């Protein structure tokens, strides 16, 4: 089945999902790749709806700068407790590359936050644990790892 350009945009632009999100407050909506290139839309939805979750999967490989911007925005918007990451790849090599790319972004963003006095090194460690373990475990209702 081939999607028309309009259908593809509807799938990618998170803001087009707003009505569905509003009508289904018990449904959890995970925005894969943070709706790239519409990351500002994804950030707004995450802030205004408790049932919307940003997933940074594959975003560092698509655009490192967009991922850095998105992570800064999610932290500063007080929504880092909803952020998750998954590699969204097909092969072990891609999975490893995706992990390295995300770790690069995560460490750099958190180092900037610590350097700027936004939070402490211990706070940064907590954010890392939440993004890589606790947030996804809670979202997908996984048992403790």
PDB file of C-alpha atoms in Angstrom:
ATOM      1  CA  UNK A   1       0.000   0.000   0.000  1.00  0.00           C
ATOM      2  CA  UNK A   2       1.400   3.347  -0.985  1.00  0.00           C
ATOM      3  CA  UNK A   3       0.607   6.407   1.132  1.00  0.00           C
ATOM      4  CA  UNK A   4      -0.109   9.705  -0.497  1.00  0.00           C
ATOM      5  CA  UNK A   5       2.027  12.664   0.527  1.00  0.00           C
ATOM      6  CA  UNK A   6      -0.896  14.028   2.550  1.00  0.00           C
ATOM      7  CA  UNK A   7      -1.245  10.719   4.420  1.00  0.00           C
ATOM      8  CA  UNK A   8       2.464  10.623   5.214  1.00  0.00           C
ATOM      9  CA  UNK A   9       2.353  14.151   6.605  1.00  0.00           C
ATOM     10  CA  UNK A  10      -0.660  13.258   8.726  1.00  0.00           C
ATOM     11  CA  UNK A  11       1.304  10.366  10.194  1.00  0.00           C
ATOM     12  CA  UNK A  12       4.369  12.489  10.943  1.00  0.00           C
ATOM     13  CA  UNK A  13       2.985  15.851  12.072  1.00  0.00           C
ATOM     14  CA  UNK A  14       2.068  15.268  15.702  1.00  0.00           C
ATOM     15  CA  UNK A  15      -0.176  18.323  15.975  1.00  0.00           C
ATOM     16  CA  UNK A  16      -2.563  16.673  13.536  1.00  0.00           C
ATOM     17  CA  UNK A  17      -3.178  14.135  16.294  1.00  0.00           C
ATOM     18  CA  UNK A  18      -4.361  16.749  18.789  1.00  0.00           C
ATOM     19  CA  UNK A  19      -8.061  16.006  18.374  1.00  0.00           C
ATOM     20  CA  UNK A  20      -7.504  12.267  18.847  1.00  0.00           C
ATOM     21  CA  UNK A  21      -5.359  12.962  21.914  1.00  0.00           C
ATOM     22  CA  UNK A  22      -8.008  15.242  23.428  1.00  0.00           C
ATOM     23  CA  UNK A  23     -10.791  12.711  22.783  1.00  0.00           C
ATOM     24  CA  UNK A  24      -8.842   9.796  24.260  1.00  0.00           C
ATOM     25  CA  UNK A  25      -7.320  10.938  27.556  1.00  0.00           C
ATOM     26  CA  UNK A  26      -6.897   7.346  28.778  1.00  0.00           C
ATOM     27  CA  UNK A  27      -4.847   6.367  25.717  1.00  0.00           C
ATOM     28  CA  UNK A  28      -1.093   6.786  25.829  1.00  0.00           C
ATOM     29  CA  UNK A  29       0.317   8.404  22.697  1.00  0.00           C
ATOM     30  CA  UNK A  30       4.026   7.881  22.034  1.00  0.00           C
ATOM     31  CA  UNK A  31       5.527  10.304  19.537  1.00  0.00           C
ATOM     32  CA  UNK A  32       8.275   8.336  17.828  1.00  0.00           C
ATOM     33  CA  UNK A  33      11.240  10.371  16.626  1.00  0.00           C
ATOM     34  CA  UNK A  34       9.523  13.270  18.437  1.00  0.00           C
ATOM     35  CA  UNK A  35       7.545  13.863  15.247  1.00  0.00           C
ATOM     36  CA  UNK A  36      10.641  15.097  13.410  1.00  0.00           C
ATOM     37  CA  UNK A  37      10.815  17.563  11.716  1.00  0.00           C
ATOM     38  CA  UNK A  38       7.844  18.962  13.684  1.00  0.00           C
ATOM     39  CA  UNK A  39       9.573  18.708  17.065  1.00  0.00           C
ATOM     40  CA  UNK A  40       8.073  21.959  18.364  1.00  0.00           C
ATOM     41  CA  UNK A  41       4.614  20.447  17.868  1.00  0.00           C
ATOM     42  CA  UNK A  42       5.661  17.340  19.755  1.00  0.00           C
ATOM     43  CA  UNK A  43       7.051  19.429  22.602  1.00  0.00           C
ATOM     44  CA  UNK A  44       3.802  21.399  22.877  1.00  0.00           C
ATOM     45  CA  UNK A  45       1.677  18.253  22.960  1.00  0.00           C
ATOM     46  CA  UNK A  46       3.917  16.688  25.603  1.00  0.00           C
ATOM     47  CA  UNK A  47       3.573  19.791  27.795  1.00  0.00           C
ATOM     48  CA  UNK A  48      -0.189  20.151  27.500  1.00  0.00           C
ATOM     49  CA  UNK A  49      -1.360  16.527  27.561  1.00  0.00           C
ATOM     50  CA  UNK A  50      -0.441  14.085  30.329  1.00  0.00           C
ATOM     51  CA  UNK A  51      -1.059  11.129  28.000  1.00  0.00           C
ATOM     52  CA  UNK A  52       1.553  12.156  25.387  1.00  0.00           C
ATOM     53  CA  UNK A  53       5.107  10.841  25.597  1.00  0.00           C
ATOM     54  CA  UNK A  54       8.140  11.834  23.511  1.00  0.00           C
ATOM     55  CA  UNK A  55      10.339   9.046  22.209  1.00  0.00           C
ATOM     56  CA  UNK A  56      13.730  10.222  20.995  1.00  0.00           C
ATOM     57  CA  UNK A  57      14.331   6.990  19.106  1.00  0.00           C
ATOM     58  CA  UNK A  58      16.319   7.421  15.908  1.00  0.00           C
ATOM     59  CA  UNK A  59      16.214  11.239  16.260  1.00  0.00           C
ATOM     60  CA  UNK A  60      19.972  11.522  16.973  1.00  0.00           C
ATOM     61  CA  UNK A  61      20.657   9.689  13.715  1.00  0.00           C
ATOM     62  CA  UNK A  62      18.213  11.827  11.733  1.00  0.00           C
ATOM     63  CA  UNK A  63      19.439  15.126  13.185  1.00  0.00           C
ATOM     64  CA  UNK A  64      21.817  15.475  16.100  1.00  0.00           C
ATOM     65  CA  UNK A  65      21.035  19.181  16.438  1.00  0.00           C
ATOM     66  CA  UNK A  66      17.268  18.566  16.459  1.00  0.00           C
ATOM     67  CA  UNK A  67      17.717  15.927  19.141  1.00  0.00           C
ATOM     68  CA  UNK A  68      19.858  18.263  21.248  1.00  0.00           C
ATOM     69  CA  UNK A  69      17.290  21.041  20.884  1.00  0.00           C
ATOM     70  CA  UNK A  70      14.414  18.706  21.743  1.00  0.00           C
ATOM     71  CA  UNK A  71      16.122  17.298  24.816  1.00  0.00           C
ATOM     72  CA  UNK A  72      16.965  20.788  26.104  1.00  0.00           C
ATOM     73  CA  UNK A  73      13.351  21.819  25.545  1.00  0.00           C
ATOM     74  CA  UNK A  74      11.910  18.748  27.262  1.00  0.00           C
ATOM     75  CA  UNK A  75      14.153  19.224  30.297  1.00  0.00           C
ATOM     76  CA  UNK A  76      13.456  22.948  30.561  1.00  0.00           C
ATOM     77  CA  UNK A  77       9.741  22.341  30.059  1.00  0.00           C
ATOM     78  CA  UNK A  78       9.678  20.064  33.078  1.00  0.00           C
ATOM     79  CA  UNK A  79       8.755  17.012  31.038  1.00  0.00           C
ATOM     80  CA  UNK A  80      11.929  14.934  31.244  1.00  0.00           C
ATOM     81  CA  UNK A  81       9.967  12.487  33.409  1.00  0.00           C
ATOM     82  CA  UNK A  82       8.055  11.484  30.250  1.00  0.00           C
ATOM     83  CA  UNK A  83      11.008  11.135  27.837  1.00  0.00           C
ATOM     84  CA  UNK A  84      11.976   7.746  26.510  1.00  0.00           C
ATOM     85  CA  UNK A  85      14.461   6.398  24.027  1.00  0.00           C
ATOM     86  CA  UNK A  86      14.481   3.325  21.846  1.00  0.00           C
ATOM     87  CA  UNK A  87      16.817   2.617  18.982  1.00  0.00           C
ATOM     88  CA  UNK A  88      14.131   1.840  16.333  1.00  0.00           C
ATOM     89  CA  UNK A  89      16.565  -0.011  14.103  1.00  0.00           C
ATOM     90  CA  UNK A  90      16.735  -3.307  12.238  1.00  0.00           C
ATOM     91  CA  UNK A  91      20.226  -4.658  12.851  1.00  0.00           C
ATOM     92  CA  UNK A  92      22.563  -4.981  15.848  1.00  0.00           C
ATOM     93  CA  UNK A  93      25.017  -2.624  14.157  1.00  0.00           C
ATOM     94  CA  UNK A  94      22.349   0.042  13.700  1.00  0.00           C
ATOM     95  CA  UNK A  95      21.180  -0.470  17.280  1.00  0.00           C
ATOM     96  CA  UNK A  96      24.678   0.089  18.597  1.00  0.00           C
ATOM     97  CA  UNK A  97      25.179   3.158  16.400  1.00  0.00           C
ATOM     98  CA  UNK A  98      21.849   4.542  17.563  1.00  0.00           C
ATOM     99  CA  UNK A  99      22.832   4.017  21.197  1.00  0.00           C
ATOM    100  CA  UNK A 100      26.171   5.763  20.670  1.00  0.00           C
ATOM    101  CA  UNK A 101      24.470   8.689  18.923  1.00  0.00           C
ATOM    102  CA  UNK A 102      21.900   9.067  21.697  1.00  0.00           C
ATOM    103  CA  UNK A 103      24.496   8.786  24.454  1.00  0.00           C
ATOM    104  CA  UNK A 104      26.515  11.501  22.720  1.00  0.00           C
ATOM    105  CA  UNK A 105      23.520  13.845  22.663  1.00  0.00           C
ATOM    106  CA  UNK A 106      22.375  12.971  26.183  1.00  0.00           C
ATOM    107  CA  UNK A 107      25.801  13.456  27.757  1.00  0.00           C
ATOM    108  CA  UNK A 108      26.414  16.728  25.923  1.00  0.00           C
ATOM    109  CA  UNK A 109      23.036  18.210  26.807  1.00  0.00           C
ATOM    110  CA  UNK A 110      23.338  17.184  30.446  1.00  0.00           C
ATOM    111  CA  UNK A 111      26.935  18.446  30.648  1.00  0.00           C
ATOM    112  CA  UNK A 112      25.711  21.822  29.374  1.00  0.00           C
ATOM    113  CA  UNK A 113      22.941  21.832  31.996  1.00  0.00           C
ATOM    114  CA  UNK A 114      25.418  21.057  34.781  1.00  0.00           C
ATOM    115  CA  UNK A 115      27.942  23.599  33.486  1.00  0.00           C
ATOM    116  CA  UNK A 116      25.231  26.276  33.322  1.00  0.00           C
ATOM    117  CA  UNK A 117      24.162  25.496  36.888  1.00  0.00           C
ATOM    118  CA  UNK A 118      20.738  24.306  35.758  1.00  0.00           C
ATOM    119  CA  UNK A 119      21.171  21.229  37.925  1.00  0.00           C
ATOM    120  CA  UNK A 120      23.828  19.154  39.677  1.00  0.00           C
ATOM    121  CA  UNK A 121      25.760  16.125  38.475  1.00  0.00           C
ATOM    122  CA  UNK A 122      23.529  13.978  40.687  1.00  0.00           C
ATOM    123  CA  UNK A 123      20.437  15.498  39.048  1.00  0.00           C
ATOM    124  CA  UNK A 124      21.937  14.654  35.654  1.00  0.00           C
ATOM    125  CA  UNK A 125      22.429  11.039  36.748  1.00  0.00           C
ATOM    126  CA  UNK A 126      18.787  10.885  37.796  1.00  0.00           C
ATOM    127  CA  UNK A 127      17.676  12.230  34.399  1.00  0.00           C
ATOM    128  CA  UNK A 128      19.801   9.580  32.660  1.00  0.00           C
ATOM    129  CA  UNK A 129      18.247   6.806  34.766  1.00  0.00           C
ATOM    130  CA  UNK A 130      14.751   8.105  34.094  1.00  0.00           C
ATOM    131  CA  UNK A 131      15.172   8.464  30.325  1.00  0.00           C
ATOM    132  CA  UNK A 132      16.945   5.162  29.775  1.00  0.00           C
ATOM    133  CA  UNK A 133      15.127   2.999  32.329  1.00  0.00           C
ATOM    134  CA  UNK A 134      12.405   4.323  34.593  1.00  0.00           C
ATOM    135  CA  UNK A 135      10.304   6.342  32.132  1.00  0.00           C
ATOM    136  CA  UNK A 136      10.004   3.580  29.503  1.00  0.00           C
ATOM    137  CA  UNK A 137       9.396   0.968  32.213  1.00  0.00           C
ATOM    138  CA  UNK A 138       6.507   3.001  33.592  1.00  0.00           C
ATOM    139  CA  UNK A 139       5.079   3.913  30.209  1.00  0.00           C
ATOM    140  CA  UNK A 140       5.040   0.340  28.937  1.00  0.00           C
ATOM    141  CA  UNK A 141       4.260  -1.099  32.375  1.00  0.00           C
ATOM    142  CA  UNK A 142       7.379  -3.270  32.471  1.00  0.00           C
ATOM    143  CA  UNK A 143       8.523  -4.967  35.626  1.00  0.00           C
ATOM    144  CA  UNK A 144      11.499  -3.473  37.430  1.00  0.00           C
ATOM    145  CA  UNK A 145      14.786  -4.160  35.673  1.00  0.00           C
TER     146      UNK A 145
END
